[in-house]
């Protein structure tokens, strides 16, 4: 923001408190400013009670920023809920999940927990991890959950039997993926756990099924405000509609040009067609960018105008003029990395700090050449791995111990019982598992029983049981920081001290500092359950660090951030835009990704591509079409793009076909005969069809095939 006083546009938005309000806003136009000042206006000027104001966003970092700004405006009365959709749903489920037979203290699964479930399932089903990659399986599970109907399985009794019957049915029909999915759901229930998506779907299901529960929560939602609304999925839009229905005060602000999460269910129409869903919508537009120079804005605006599925708007600014964005095309990817390192040195010599520089990449595989050259040029940098920090063995171990003393669950048990090493190997684990299965016990209860019976004689295991049992009973008397230190003193700190890998010790120190900062932020100890949920819902965007280092991060991670100097390498066809983008909608999303990257720059923008990614590449890489679309006159061209696609060239290959059929449709295909479509893959241009003549093996049939509907 140029000043602390709102512009006339912003003032109108802040004061339009009643009804449905939509605000399309360009990058750097003060979206968070408007939202927080609007909340301050409601509380301070209109005397609305803070506990009936709900402000939702998508990252904890964004929520924390809003809270800080609101406290700066109105002080201690800033007590309204400001948090992520998932955090809000977690709060609701603490009170309402008993309707589905879950305990109040349910476990939130981390990504590592989900991966462990998948590995166990593949082993149970004798399936190859090479054929069923963890990431692909979890994506299929996510797709299965997308309409929320699966939650009904958790409502029926007995749940375990119902889920086991679903598994048997899938196995008998040789539907392998269904068998995997139902086993995953069973494992979730067995440890009373929810994954990231369940938090949303369970909440919406309860609201649909129990009108009194919905009414209770609607009473607490007199004013609902949603930041970055372009990122909502169908279930999030549905949730926003449900909680705002009583008072009908729903404020949304966002930028359809920054929608880059279609893979998790976001669609442009949720923002673009908001006024059709709510006919009395008041629409205000924020089109003044307070962040970037006019030169950067001109290139960004020229780029995004090539999209057709968007609200019409043109970005403007009153900022001082600067330098033209620079484009360079080097011979190789290594040369590109060297050029970036040289430009960083020039920027720093001109007075820029390292931390004001960011290198934004389309995918993490681009980082290797760049990191190597930054090291060779002695440039300090940080590559943002985000959530990977929480997937390191040492962090998973401490968090699993914290989870174990709260839940005594099987998942945490397996991750802690032999960490550090206690002489508890595979045979001991199998013995405990068998005893637990035979007697319908948890693994921890089974272990305690066997130890007490003298069937397992291991002093270290006895101490493990004693520690866990004691802390399970007394953990409420300690802060989370104290608990973490107590756990480390059970032998794991000593193990780390003897490990030559300093990074592990540094990670533990960082974790303890993070817990300490969280408790300071809440002005005292926070419940252990809340801490575990915070870490389970952590995203790469939440990773905060103010060290004086160049930042390397994906464009998705950079969303919402700004840097004085921004580098966007790898602007070649196949990377940006992605080679998987073969539809018009996919290309438009790739253009939005590029637009997000460009608009992170405050003072200077550097774009680059290369002719050859590696030495033996037979033909040169084609420069990204987005370079041409930004306009040659809007860029300082150090080298011409390589055979770049013309601005008006087709955005999809001539072989592209639009899918003509849908899942569950009966069709006939030439010699294959009649069958049922079970999957539509628009990216790969194919259907998966289960033919009547081969009921146990689905075939992949191209869109271009001669297919007739039955």
XYZ file of C-alpha atoms in Angstrom:
710
model
C 0.000 0.000 0.000
C 1.199 3.464 -0.857
C -0.300 4.959 2.309
C -2.331 3.998 5.360
C -5.409 5.798 4.071
C -7.792 3.830 1.833
C -8.430 4.899 -1.741
C -12.028 5.792 -2.670
C -12.371 2.306 -4.203
C -11.150 0.643 -1.035
C -13.287 2.856 1.209
C -16.423 1.801 -0.666
C -15.507 -1.856 -0.213
C -14.747 -1.448 3.497
C -18.121 0.191 4.143
C -20.293 -2.114 1.991
C -20.891 -4.497 4.892
C -24.318 -5.995 4.131
C -25.367 -8.669 1.659
C -23.330 -10.490 -0.969
C -20.229 -8.564 -2.047
C -17.715 -9.625 -4.710
C -14.381 -7.870 -5.230
C -12.255 -8.897 -8.234
C -8.799 -7.520 -7.397
C -5.539 -7.356 -9.354
C -2.212 -8.313 -7.720
C -0.849 -5.806 -5.197
C -4.145 -3.896 -4.955
C -4.599 -4.233 -1.190
C -6.892 -7.257 -0.854
C -5.805 -8.045 2.701
C -5.904 -4.329 3.549
C -9.564 -4.145 2.509
C -10.525 -7.334 4.316
C -8.876 -6.435 7.633
C -10.137 -2.825 7.567
C -13.604 -4.121 6.775
C -13.488 -6.364 9.873
C -12.162 -3.442 11.937
C -15.039 -1.294 10.658
C -17.587 -3.949 11.652
C -16.187 -4.264 15.181
C -15.118 -0.713 15.959
C -17.640 1.434 14.076
C -20.710 -0.814 13.816
C -20.190 -2.562 17.181
C -20.626 -6.056 15.755
C -19.574 -8.711 18.277
C -16.264 -10.247 17.099
C -17.420 -13.832 17.720
C -19.940 -13.688 14.826
C -17.333 -12.618 12.254
C -15.564 -15.403 10.327
C -12.654 -14.634 7.994
C -11.365 -17.555 5.927
C -8.253 -17.935 3.818
C -5.983 -20.710 2.513
C -2.695 -20.632 4.414
C -1.784 -20.204 8.045
C 0.742 -17.569 7.009
C -1.982 -15.486 5.358
C -4.248 -15.932 8.388
C -1.466 -14.913 10.793
C -0.795 -11.820 8.685
C -4.464 -10.828 8.813
C -4.554 -11.311 12.582
C -1.476 -9.145 13.101
C -2.877 -6.368 10.932
C -6.243 -6.480 12.673
C -4.641 -6.322 16.111
C -2.646 -3.326 14.925
C -5.904 -1.627 13.962
C -8.184 -2.393 16.928
C -6.019 -4.055 19.597
C -7.250 -6.758 21.964
C -10.823 -6.815 20.659
C -9.540 -8.497 17.492
C -10.843 -11.890 18.639
C -12.892 -12.970 15.615
C -11.970 -16.217 13.849
C -9.319 -15.699 11.180
C -7.915 -18.906 9.784
C -7.897 -21.468 7.013
C -10.928 -23.432 5.845
C -9.341 -26.576 7.271
C -8.646 -24.976 10.640
C -12.246 -23.751 10.810
C -13.613 -27.195 9.949
C -11.303 -28.765 12.526
C -12.822 -26.492 15.185
C -16.328 -27.491 14.112
C -15.513 -31.202 14.146
C -14.129 -31.029 17.677
C -17.704 -30.352 18.738
C -19.661 -32.256 16.105
C -17.697 -35.288 14.898
C -19.386 -37.479 17.525
C -22.382 -37.527 15.139
C -20.266 -39.853 12.970
C -19.067 -42.019 15.833
C -15.610 -40.466 16.058
C -14.057 -39.311 19.345
C -13.669 -35.582 19.983
C -9.881 -35.905 19.905
C -9.534 -37.309 16.399
C -6.118 -37.598 14.768
C -5.168 -35.478 11.740
C -3.047 -37.388 9.247
C 0.193 -35.943 7.955
C 1.293 -36.752 4.404
C 3.824 -39.253 5.779
C 0.975 -41.046 7.584
C -0.985 -41.285 4.349
C 2.040 -42.645 2.508
C 2.509 -45.264 5.227
C -1.109 -46.375 4.842
C -0.600 -46.777 1.089
C 2.606 -48.807 1.537
C 0.881 -51.117 4.017
C -2.091 -51.579 1.689
C 0.090 -52.402 -1.318
C 1.933 -54.972 0.783
C -1.356 -56.523 1.981
C -2.616 -56.757 -1.605
C 0.718 -57.969 -3.056
C 0.830 -55.000 -5.423
C 3.974 -53.439 -6.824
C 4.942 -49.975 -5.568
C 6.321 -49.400 -9.055
C 2.878 -49.861 -10.611
C 1.037 -48.008 -7.838
C 3.069 -44.964 -6.845
C 2.095 -43.437 -3.502
C 1.422 -40.024 -5.026
C -0.825 -41.480 -7.753
C -2.758 -43.643 -5.300
C -3.387 -40.702 -2.971
C -4.602 -38.651 -5.931
C -7.084 -41.429 -6.795
C -8.266 -41.452 -3.183
C -8.711 -37.704 -3.372
C -10.751 -38.036 -6.570
C -12.901 -40.724 -4.920
C -13.709 -38.382 -2.044
C -14.543 -35.383 -4.199
C -18.344 -35.602 -3.987
C -18.323 -36.360 -0.257
C -20.728 -39.330 -0.469
C -18.119 -41.671 1.048
C -18.715 -40.066 4.463
C -21.968 -42.055 4.683
C -19.831 -45.179 5.166
C -18.587 -43.749 8.452
C -22.147 -43.106 9.589
C -23.271 -46.710 9.320
C -22.786 -49.294 12.046
C -20.786 -51.354 12.530
C -18.308 -49.219 10.585
C -15.541 -51.804 10.429
C -17.883 -54.459 9.051
C -19.386 -52.073 6.483
C -15.938 -51.080 5.212
C -14.742 -54.702 5.165
C -17.793 -55.639 3.077
C -16.910 -52.849 0.621
C -13.371 -54.235 0.412
C -14.653 -57.761 -0.243
C -17.019 -56.499 -2.933
C -14.212 -54.585 -4.688
C -11.851 -57.574 -4.473
C -14.418 -60.019 -5.838
C -15.052 -57.690 -8.800
C -11.268 -57.302 -9.309
C -11.551 -53.528 -8.904
C -8.057 -53.039 -7.538
C -8.177 -49.285 -6.985
C -11.515 -49.542 -5.190
C -9.981 -52.177 -2.950
C -7.095 -49.841 -2.155
C -9.436 -46.929 -1.437
C -11.726 -48.865 0.928
C -8.725 -50.266 2.787
C -7.452 -46.703 3.186
C -10.816 -45.621 4.647
C -10.754 -48.583 7.031
C -7.273 -47.668 8.235
C -8.431 -44.092 8.804
C -11.278 -45.267 10.992
C -9.196 -47.794 12.900
C -6.960 -45.008 14.241
C -9.809 -42.426 14.354
C -7.995 -40.223 11.881
C -8.972 -37.727 9.195
C -6.857 -36.561 6.299
C -6.734 -33.045 4.854
C -9.817 -33.512 2.641
C -11.891 -35.302 5.269
C -11.985 -32.172 7.425
C -14.045 -30.412 4.751
C -16.225 -33.324 3.645
C -17.077 -34.492 7.165
C -18.113 -30.960 8.133
C -20.339 -30.428 5.098
C -21.900 -33.890 5.539
C -22.782 -33.169 9.163
C -24.272 -29.807 8.195
C -26.416 -31.474 5.515
C -27.574 -34.280 7.777
C -28.167 -32.390 11.018
C -30.155 -29.175 10.549
C -29.851 -28.247 14.219
C -26.052 -28.410 14.005
C -26.018 -26.200 10.897
C -28.371 -23.729 12.576
C -26.085 -23.572 15.616
C -23.036 -22.694 13.506
C -24.937 -20.293 11.252
C -25.733 -18.282 14.375
C -21.980 -17.765 14.760
C -21.572 -16.566 11.151
C -23.292 -13.210 10.888
C -20.481 -11.945 8.666
C -18.395 -14.309 6.511
C -15.370 -12.966 4.641
C -13.213 -15.034 2.284
C -9.810 -14.005 0.959
C -8.379 -15.432 -2.299
C -11.825 -16.721 -3.278
C -10.566 -17.817 -6.695
C -8.878 -20.739 -4.908
C -12.046 -22.273 -3.425
C -13.016 -25.807 -4.398
C -16.592 -26.988 -4.816
C -16.839 -28.196 -1.217
C -15.347 -24.946 0.122
C -17.808 -22.860 -1.914
C -20.593 -25.094 -0.598
C -19.412 -24.639 2.983
C -19.276 -20.841 2.566
C -22.823 -20.886 1.199
C -24.126 -23.026 4.064
C -22.689 -21.026 6.942
C -23.739 -17.667 5.421
C -27.329 -18.622 4.534
C -28.983 -17.295 7.729
C -27.615 -13.735 7.651
C -26.662 -13.649 3.957
C -23.609 -11.478 4.536
C -20.911 -13.085 2.398
C -17.915 -11.031 1.273
C -15.459 -12.519 -1.223
C -12.297 -11.012 -2.628
C -9.876 -12.554 -5.109
C -8.385 -12.554 -8.580
C -9.586 -15.022 -11.193
C -6.336 -14.322 -13.078
C -4.419 -15.911 -10.182
C -6.362 -19.201 -10.120
C -3.588 -21.806 -10.238
C -5.091 -24.645 -8.201
C -7.532 -26.335 -10.581
C -5.886 -29.683 -9.724
C -7.420 -29.424 -6.246
C -10.867 -28.414 -7.467
C -10.718 -24.643 -7.983
C -12.655 -23.313 -10.982
C -12.855 -19.793 -12.470
C -16.661 -19.852 -12.448
C -16.887 -19.831 -8.644
C -15.675 -16.214 -8.736
C -16.783 -15.231 -12.246
C -20.359 -16.495 -11.846
C -20.783 -15.549 -8.172
C -23.308 -12.874 -9.141
C -25.413 -15.470 -10.964
C -25.614 -17.664 -7.886
C -26.387 -14.634 -5.728
C -28.391 -12.216 -7.971
C -28.216 -9.263 -5.569
C -24.429 -9.281 -5.476
C -22.637 -5.936 -5.240
C -19.439 -5.990 -7.316
C -16.488 -3.669 -6.733
C -13.194 -3.876 -8.637
C -9.687 -3.156 -7.360
C -7.539 -2.580 -10.450
C -4.737 -0.369 -9.079
C -1.496 -2.234 -8.357
C 0.537 -0.590 -5.567
C 3.380 -3.150 -5.809
C 5.110 -3.198 -9.175
C 6.602 -0.746 -11.628
C 4.518 0.286 -14.677
C 6.886 -1.697 -16.917
C 6.275 -4.978 -15.036
C 2.537 -4.316 -14.951
C 2.397 -3.645 -18.690
C 4.085 -6.976 -19.497
C 1.887 -8.875 -17.031
C -1.306 -7.290 -18.331
C -0.381 -7.995 -21.956
C 0.152 -11.640 -21.010
C -3.097 -12.251 -19.139
C -5.250 -10.525 -21.775
C -4.736 -13.672 -23.883
C -6.981 -15.615 -21.490
C -10.677 -15.689 -22.342
C -12.153 -17.264 -19.192
C -11.808 -14.232 -16.931
C -13.524 -11.129 -15.645
C -12.598 -8.113 -17.806
C -10.198 -5.774 -15.995
C -7.016 -3.893 -16.773
C -4.306 -3.367 -14.202
C -2.953 0.130 -13.665
C -0.553 1.850 -11.278
C 0.630 5.253 -10.141
C 4.068 3.915 -9.135
C 7.261 5.492 -10.463
C 8.725 4.126 -13.680
C 11.468 1.523 -13.597
C 13.404 -0.766 -15.910
C 11.941 -2.954 -18.622
C 11.732 -6.656 -17.692
C 14.799 -8.428 -19.092
C 14.624 -11.558 -21.266
C 17.601 -13.731 -22.161
C 17.892 -17.005 -24.061
C 21.132 -18.861 -23.259
C 22.654 -21.820 -25.061
C 22.236 -24.341 -22.221
C 20.415 -24.662 -18.885
C 23.801 -24.407 -17.135
C 24.531 -21.139 -18.976
C 21.125 -19.890 -17.851
C 22.009 -20.650 -14.213
C 25.364 -18.856 -14.585
C 23.608 -15.810 -16.064
C 21.190 -15.748 -13.110
C 24.085 -15.922 -10.625
C 25.870 -13.066 -12.409
C 22.722 -10.912 -12.352
C 22.261 -11.580 -8.645
C 25.810 -10.399 -7.989
C 25.083 -7.218 -9.988
C 21.881 -6.593 -8.020
C 23.618 -7.039 -4.664
C 26.488 -4.778 -5.698
C 23.849 -2.161 -6.566
C 22.510 -2.291 -3.008
C 19.902 -5.066 -3.096
C 19.856 -7.572 -0.222
C 19.899 -11.293 -0.996
C 16.571 -11.796 0.801
C 14.929 -9.347 -1.632
C 15.685 -11.708 -4.529
C 13.605 -14.739 -5.526
C 14.050 -17.395 -8.198
C 10.634 -18.795 -9.067
C 10.531 -22.186 -10.768
C 7.637 -24.094 -12.343
C 8.702 -27.383 -10.753
C 11.357 -28.504 -8.297
C 13.357 -30.427 -10.931
C 14.570 -27.075 -12.298
C 16.479 -26.252 -9.118
C 19.583 -28.458 -9.461
C 21.570 -26.389 -12.035
C 20.607 -23.165 -10.300
C 21.599 -24.361 -6.829
C 24.920 -25.634 -8.151
C 25.799 -22.264 -9.682
C 24.706 -20.306 -6.614
C 27.048 -22.449 -4.526
C 29.902 -21.958 -7.006
C 29.298 -18.197 -6.972
C 29.148 -18.126 -3.135
C 25.605 -16.784 -3.143
C 23.664 -17.679 0.029
C 20.281 -19.175 -0.765
C 17.423 -21.173 0.657
C 15.481 -23.687 -1.430
C 12.001 -23.823 0.026
C 11.022 -27.439 0.610
C 8.150 -26.369 2.869
C 6.286 -29.404 4.139
C 9.320 -31.661 3.468
C 10.766 -30.362 6.727
C 7.988 -32.219 8.517
C 8.651 -35.395 6.562
C 12.270 -35.721 7.767
C 12.804 -38.711 10.067
C 13.745 -36.684 13.140
C 10.729 -34.348 12.909
C 8.346 -37.231 12.204
C 9.723 -39.055 15.237
C 9.126 -36.195 17.677
C 5.663 -35.452 16.270
C 4.771 -39.156 16.376
C 5.779 -39.278 20.048
C 3.569 -36.258 20.767
C 0.743 -37.978 18.921
C 1.384 -41.225 20.773
C 1.057 -39.724 24.245
C -2.241 -38.140 23.202
C -3.891 -40.897 21.160
C -2.034 -44.150 21.994
C -2.780 -45.026 18.354
C -1.312 -47.794 16.227
C 0.161 -45.462 13.603
C 2.182 -43.478 16.143
C 3.100 -46.674 17.989
C 4.794 -48.190 14.936
C 6.756 -44.995 14.360
C 8.009 -44.647 17.946
C 8.364 -48.060 19.599
C 11.816 -48.689 18.147
C 13.034 -45.100 17.780
C 15.646 -44.839 19.179
C 16.628 -48.487 18.749
C 15.281 -50.648 21.600
C 15.900 -54.124 20.209
C 12.308 -54.363 19.041
C 12.557 -55.894 15.586
C 10.178 -57.353 13.012
C 9.516 -60.580 14.909
C 8.593 -58.661 18.068
C 6.309 -56.365 16.088
C 4.591 -59.300 14.379
C 4.043 -60.957 17.760
C 2.379 -57.801 19.116
C 0.291 -57.351 15.967
C -0.942 -60.940 16.095
C -1.850 -60.662 19.772
C -3.633 -57.356 19.138
C -5.631 -58.829 16.226
C -6.583 -61.967 18.159
C -7.791 -59.963 21.156
C -9.095 -56.849 19.378
C -6.643 -54.558 21.161
C -4.578 -51.570 20.107
C -0.899 -52.320 19.521
C 0.140 -50.379 22.621
C -2.359 -52.192 24.859
C -1.219 -55.500 23.371
C 2.430 -54.643 24.079
C 1.693 -53.599 27.676
C -0.241 -56.836 28.216
C 2.598 -58.979 26.837
C 5.185 -57.104 28.921
C 3.114 -57.545 32.079
C 2.676 -61.250 31.308
C 6.438 -61.634 30.934
C 6.195 -62.723 27.320
C 8.280 -59.760 26.191
C 11.292 -59.214 28.416
C 13.043 -56.074 27.309
C 13.973 -53.381 29.800
C 13.991 -50.628 27.169
C 10.518 -51.603 25.974
C 9.317 -51.658 29.579
C 10.623 -48.085 29.974
C 8.928 -47.063 26.723
C 5.579 -48.359 27.968
C 6.037 -46.680 31.343
C 6.918 -43.307 29.822
C 4.081 -43.338 27.288
C 1.464 -44.464 29.816
C 2.540 -41.855 32.379
C 2.535 -38.964 29.901
C -0.790 -40.034 28.436
C -2.287 -39.495 31.892
C -0.436 -36.278 32.744
C 0.316 -34.410 29.479
C -2.249 -31.692 30.202
C -0.023 -30.449 33.004
C 2.782 -29.513 30.603
C 3.233 -27.029 27.790
C 3.868 -28.466 24.317
C 7.457 -27.222 24.460
C 7.981 -29.049 27.765
C 6.450 -32.204 26.311
C 8.770 -32.107 23.288
C 11.814 -31.767 25.520
C 10.627 -34.579 27.802
C 10.246 -36.852 24.772
C 13.740 -35.988 23.529
C 15.123 -36.917 26.944
C 13.779 -40.478 26.560
C 16.935 -41.313 24.611
C 16.312 -39.672 21.261
C 18.316 -36.526 22.047
C 21.304 -38.731 22.904
C 20.880 -40.604 19.608
C 20.883 -37.320 17.672
C 23.937 -36.065 19.555
C 25.828 -39.137 18.328
C 24.711 -38.633 14.724
C 27.254 -36.801 12.503
C 24.422 -35.220 10.474
C 24.198 -31.694 11.905
C 21.059 -30.946 9.877
C 19.037 -33.351 12.026
C 19.993 -31.487 15.189
C 19.310 -28.163 13.483
C 15.867 -29.395 12.445
C 15.001 -30.373 16.008
C 16.161 -26.960 17.244
C 13.983 -25.317 14.582
C 10.996 -27.436 15.648
C 11.403 -26.447 19.306
C 11.694 -22.794 18.301
C 8.543 -23.106 16.215
C 6.598 -24.616 19.134
C 7.877 -21.866 21.412
C 6.820 -19.160 18.951
C 3.369 -20.698 18.554
C 2.819 -20.718 22.312
C 4.030 -17.108 22.526
C 1.604 -16.170 19.740
C -1.241 -17.669 21.780
C 0.001 -15.994 25.002
C 0.509 -19.312 26.774
C 0.418 -23.097 26.372
C -1.749 -24.457 23.588
C -3.550 -27.834 23.756
C -1.462 -30.704 22.376
C -4.275 -31.634 19.989
C -4.215 -28.131 18.475
C -0.442 -28.276 18.031
C -0.624 -31.609 16.222
C -3.373 -30.315 13.957
C -1.316 -27.249 13.128
C 1.594 -29.409 11.990
C -0.699 -31.820 10.107
C -2.175 -28.900 8.141
C 1.160 -27.211 7.474
C 1.724 -26.234 3.847
C 4.835 -25.020 1.991
C 3.292 -21.537 1.841
C 3.464 -21.388 5.658
C 7.261 -21.665 5.738
C 8.509 -18.316 7.048
C 12.150 -17.307 7.060
C 13.722 -13.854 6.997
C 17.389 -14.846 6.608
C 19.412 -12.763 4.156
C 19.402 -15.423 1.463
C 18.136 -15.699 -2.084
C 14.861 -17.628 -2.116
C 14.318 -20.516 -4.542
C 10.711 -21.684 -4.592
C 7.989 -22.908 -6.898
C 5.612 -20.343 -8.328
C 2.768 -21.914 -6.357
C 4.697 -21.445 -3.110
C 5.421 -17.803 -4.010
C 1.757 -16.912 -4.447
C 0.880 -14.018 -2.151
C 4.525 -12.963 -1.716
C 6.538 -10.154 -3.291
C 10.244 -9.569 -3.934
C 12.187 -6.585 -5.273
C 13.974 -8.742 -7.861
C 12.375 -11.838 -9.404
C 13.945 -14.395 -11.766
C 11.737 -16.787 -13.767
C 14.001 -19.396 -15.434
C 13.044 -22.273 -17.712
C 10.593 -20.350 -19.867
C 10.439 -23.041 -22.528
C 7.575 -25.021 -23.972
C 7.133 -28.145 -21.858
C 8.031 -26.396 -18.593
C 6.125 -23.097 -18.653
C 3.660 -23.928 -20.076
C 3.821 -27.491 -18.804
C 4.016 -30.258 -21.370
C 0.929 -31.803 -19.780
C -1.195 -28.779 -20.655
C -2.944 -29.893 -23.848
C -6.398 -28.351 -23.421
C -7.394 -24.699 -23.770
C -8.322 -24.623 -20.066
C -4.960 -26.096 -19.076
C -3.022 -23.553 -21.179
C -5.028 -20.733 -19.607
C -4.071 -22.034 -16.174
C -0.405 -22.171 -17.186
C -0.715 -18.570 -18.338
C -2.153 -17.678 -14.933
C 0.796 -19.446 -13.290
C 3.177 -17.296 -15.339
C 1.127 -14.191 -14.494
C 1.402 -14.965 -10.773
C 5.187 -15.291 -11.122
C 5.560 -12.028 -13.047
C 3.438 -10.059 -10.574
C 5.598 -11.096 -7.608
C 8.235 -8.604 -8.862
C 8.377 -5.137 -7.316
C 11.324 -3.445 -9.069
C 12.996 -5.772 -11.555
C 11.973 -8.869 -13.479
C 14.331 -11.299 -15.232
C 12.944 -13.923 -17.636
C 15.080 -16.608 -19.240
C 15.067 -19.724 -21.383
C 17.712 -21.917 -23.016
C 18.263 -23.607 -26.343
C 19.420 -26.957 -24.959
C 18.634 -28.459 -21.578
C 21.473 -30.973 -21.899
C 24.429 -31.395 -24.251
C 23.192 -34.261 -26.430
C 19.725 -32.819 -26.988
C 19.010 -33.301 -30.692
C 16.894 -30.195 -31.327
C 16.644 -26.878 -29.492
C 13.983 -26.223 -26.876
C 11.216 -23.934 -28.048
C 10.939 -20.725 -26.011
C 7.702 -20.250 -24.122
C 4.822 -18.686 -26.043
C 4.343 -16.447 -23.001
C 7.449 -14.442 -23.905
C 5.852 -13.312 -27.163
C 2.527 -12.731 -25.444
C 4.094 -10.225 -23.036
C 4.997 -8.137 -26.092
C 8.420 -7.580 -27.586
C 8.149 -3.841 -26.901
C 7.487 -4.535 -23.220
C 10.724 -6.509 -22.714
C 14.445 -5.818 -23.033
C 15.396 -8.691 -25.340
C 19.033 -9.730 -24.849
C 18.470 -12.662 -27.228
C 15.539 -13.559 -29.457
C 13.297 -16.448 -28.367
C 13.882 -19.778 -30.126
C 11.081 -20.648 -32.571
C 8.614 -19.359 -30.044
C 4.955 -20.004 -30.776
C 3.283 -17.014 -32.338
C 0.914 -15.070 -30.148
C -2.132 -16.138 -32.156
C -1.067 -19.733 -32.727
C -3.438 -22.513 -31.696
C -3.291 -23.213 -27.980
C -3.756 -26.930 -28.423
C -2.297 -29.478 -30.833
C -4.291 -30.293 -33.935
C -4.742 -33.848 -32.663
C -6.590 -32.618 -29.584
C -10.102 -34.048 -29.086
C -12.755 -32.986 -26.622
C -14.153 -35.915 -24.597
C -17.599 -36.863 -25.895
C -18.511 -39.399 -23.215
C -18.625 -39.553 -19.423
C -17.941 -42.080 -16.679
C -20.528 -44.898 -16.377
C -21.717 -44.393 -19.968
C -22.292 -47.554 -22.020
C -20.519 -47.537 -25.380
C -19.476 -49.740 -28.269
C -15.958 -49.667 -29.781
C -15.281 -51.576 -32.988
C -13.812 -55.042 -32.441
C -13.737 -54.551 -28.671
C -17.517 -54.630 -28.499
C -19.660 -53.154 -25.761
C -18.388 -51.817 -22.464
C -18.623 -49.209 -19.718
C -16.458 -46.108 -19.390
C -14.842 -46.105 -15.945
C -12.378 -43.229 -16.354
C -11.903 -40.142 -18.548
C -8.360 -38.758 -18.814
C -8.526 -35.467 -20.723
C -4.819 -34.767 -20.336
C -3.772 -38.060 -21.890
C -6.675 -38.008 -24.371
C -8.048 -41.421 -23.478
C -10.905 -43.340 -21.873
C -10.524 -46.364 -19.645
C -13.233 -48.809 -20.705
C -14.224 -52.089 -19.071
C -15.469 -54.254 -21.943
C -18.081 -56.929 -21.359
C -15.894 -59.518 -23.068
C -12.998 -58.777 -20.682
C -14.637 -57.856 -17.335
C -11.402 -58.139 -15.349
C -9.157 -55.853 -17.380
C -9.961 -52.300 -18.500
C -8.543 -51.054 -21.805
C -7.156 -47.573 -22.563
C -8.965 -46.252 -25.651
C -7.993 -42.975 -27.349
C -10.560 -40.160 -27.627
C -10.089 -40.275 -31.392
C -11.442 -43.844 -31.625
C -14.737 -44.622 -33.383
C -16.920 -44.862 -30.276
C -20.704 -45.230 -30.394
C -23.066 -44.612 -27.499
C -25.473 -47.434 -26.626
